[in-house]
């Protein structure tokens, strides 16, 4: 274990690293822009590692100048590329990564990513003498310590646009549609897209891990008895039905006696130009994280936003509570379902 005064930030900071890791999220580029522009104000050079933590192991990096980032905030994906790194969790991985960072005189590393990337930071912190700072970049919005993650708002808009379009064709054919959205182990995206899209039903982990096909089919039948032949949209969180949305749609068709189709939105939700609120969040957290690390406050912290304020939150705790979707909206949606 390193003791505090062995770490590098006791002297004036000259060079920091940044990388984007895990599932890309719209707004990562806006965060990179803010990091580089802010660092430049402090006279700090920024090294961008490409393909997540792999860029450290492969010494695949570039100096990021203000010219590189000036006009990237509106672009989806990440100019640094992203990846899930296999080497980092392996034995000796964190030590090797730390040695390379020391060799390159990287005094702090900013990691823009989700829970897996932050676990990588925790492992790295055992060996790395610089500051490690996280920025929440994931469409899943599954990190504690921030109200929203960078990318969630855009993914929600994308899912919603798709659901609204599906509603048109579902109405025209009076069909049932199952729309599968991402979110990994949390139903944040499913609940938000489902509520905003007036879905008749939302299936997400917060309502229980088991999908009761007979129960859903009964709900569809009773809804259509009450309202006549009409569209019925079910938003399904990925991972809820391991056999897949298409299989569930088939089973529902048989059991409900109505035509049910499946649409899997998948990686569509990760793409596209970030919406304004994601660009602003990314800019705020990018700038704030650099300011906090210059002040020496940010080691092993994630820069997040709570009630409109930029805050630091311990990186180790970002996945501890298994952040759940809004309990108020969950309960409301459940009551609406009973009311059908
Ligand atoms: O964490 C972001 C995310 O898009 C999840 O919503 C999803 O489960 C996962 O990444 C998909 O990962 P991959 O791109 O490796 O298929």
PDB file of C-alpha atoms and ligand atoms in Angstrom, residues 22-24 84 115 138-140 142 182-185 189 238-239 267 270, ligand 1:
ATOM      1  CA  UNK A  22     -16.512   0.344 -21.130  1.00  0.00           C
ATOM      2  CA  UNK A  23     -19.736   0.935 -23.034  1.00  0.00           C
ATOM      3  CA  UNK A  24     -19.418   4.277 -24.808  1.00  0.00           C
ATOM      4  CA  UNK A  84     -13.375  -3.391 -21.903  1.00  0.00           C
ATOM      5  CA  UNK A 115     -18.844   0.578 -12.734  1.00  0.00           C
ATOM      6  CA  UNK A 138     -22.686   5.213 -19.076  1.00  0.00           C
ATOM      7  CA  UNK A 139     -26.175   5.116 -20.552  1.00  0.00           C
ATOM      8  CA  UNK A 140     -27.270   2.840 -17.698  1.00  0.00           C
ATOM      9  CA  UNK A 142     -26.512   2.819 -12.481  1.00  0.00           C
ATOM     10  CA  UNK A 182     -30.506  -1.584 -22.410  1.00  0.00           C
ATOM     11  CA  UNK A 183     -29.530  -0.793 -18.840  1.00  0.00           C
ATOM     12  CA  UNK A 184     -27.577  -3.846 -17.769  1.00  0.00           C
ATOM     13  CA  UNK A 185     -28.728  -4.780 -14.243  1.00  0.00           C
ATOM     14  CA  UNK A 189     -33.634   3.286 -18.725  1.00  0.00           C
ATOM     15  CA  UNK A 238     -32.463  -6.361 -21.104  1.00  0.00           C
ATOM     16  CA  UNK A 239     -31.402  -9.348 -18.961  1.00  0.00           C
ATOM     17  CA  UNK A 267     -26.725  -0.508 -29.315  1.00  0.00           C
ATOM     18  CA  UNK A 270     -25.495   4.205 -27.281  1.00  0.00           C
TER      19      UNK A 270
HETATM   20  O1  LIG B   1     -23.034  -0.453 -19.890  1.00  0.00           O
HETATM   21  C1  LIG B   1     -23.504   0.034 -21.089  1.00  0.00           C
HETATM   22  C2  LIG B   1     -24.145  -1.056 -21.896  1.00  0.00           C
HETATM   23  O2  LIG B   1     -24.601  -0.490 -23.093  1.00  0.00           O
HETATM   24  C3  LIG B   1     -25.260  -1.826 -21.190  1.00  0.00           C
HETATM   25  O3  LIG B   1     -26.476  -1.135 -21.215  1.00  0.00           O
HETATM   26  C4  LIG B   1     -25.254  -3.117 -21.946  1.00  0.00           C
HETATM   27  O4  LIG B   1     -25.705  -4.174 -21.140  1.00  0.00           O
HETATM   28  C5  LIG B   1     -23.821  -3.306 -22.314  1.00  0.00           C
HETATM   29  O5  LIG B   1     -23.196  -2.055 -22.238  1.00  0.00           O
HETATM   30  C6  LIG B   1     -23.595  -3.900 -23.673  1.00  0.00           C
HETATM   31  O6  LIG B   1     -22.255  -4.141 -23.835  1.00  0.00           O
HETATM   32  P1  LIG B   1     -21.578  -4.573 -25.209  1.00  0.00           P
HETATM   33  O7  LIG B   1     -21.413  -3.327 -26.028  1.00  0.00           O
HETATM   34  O8  LIG B   1     -20.275  -5.140 -24.808  1.00  0.00           O
HETATM   35  O9  LIG B   1     -22.510  -5.516 -25.885  1.00  0.00           O
END
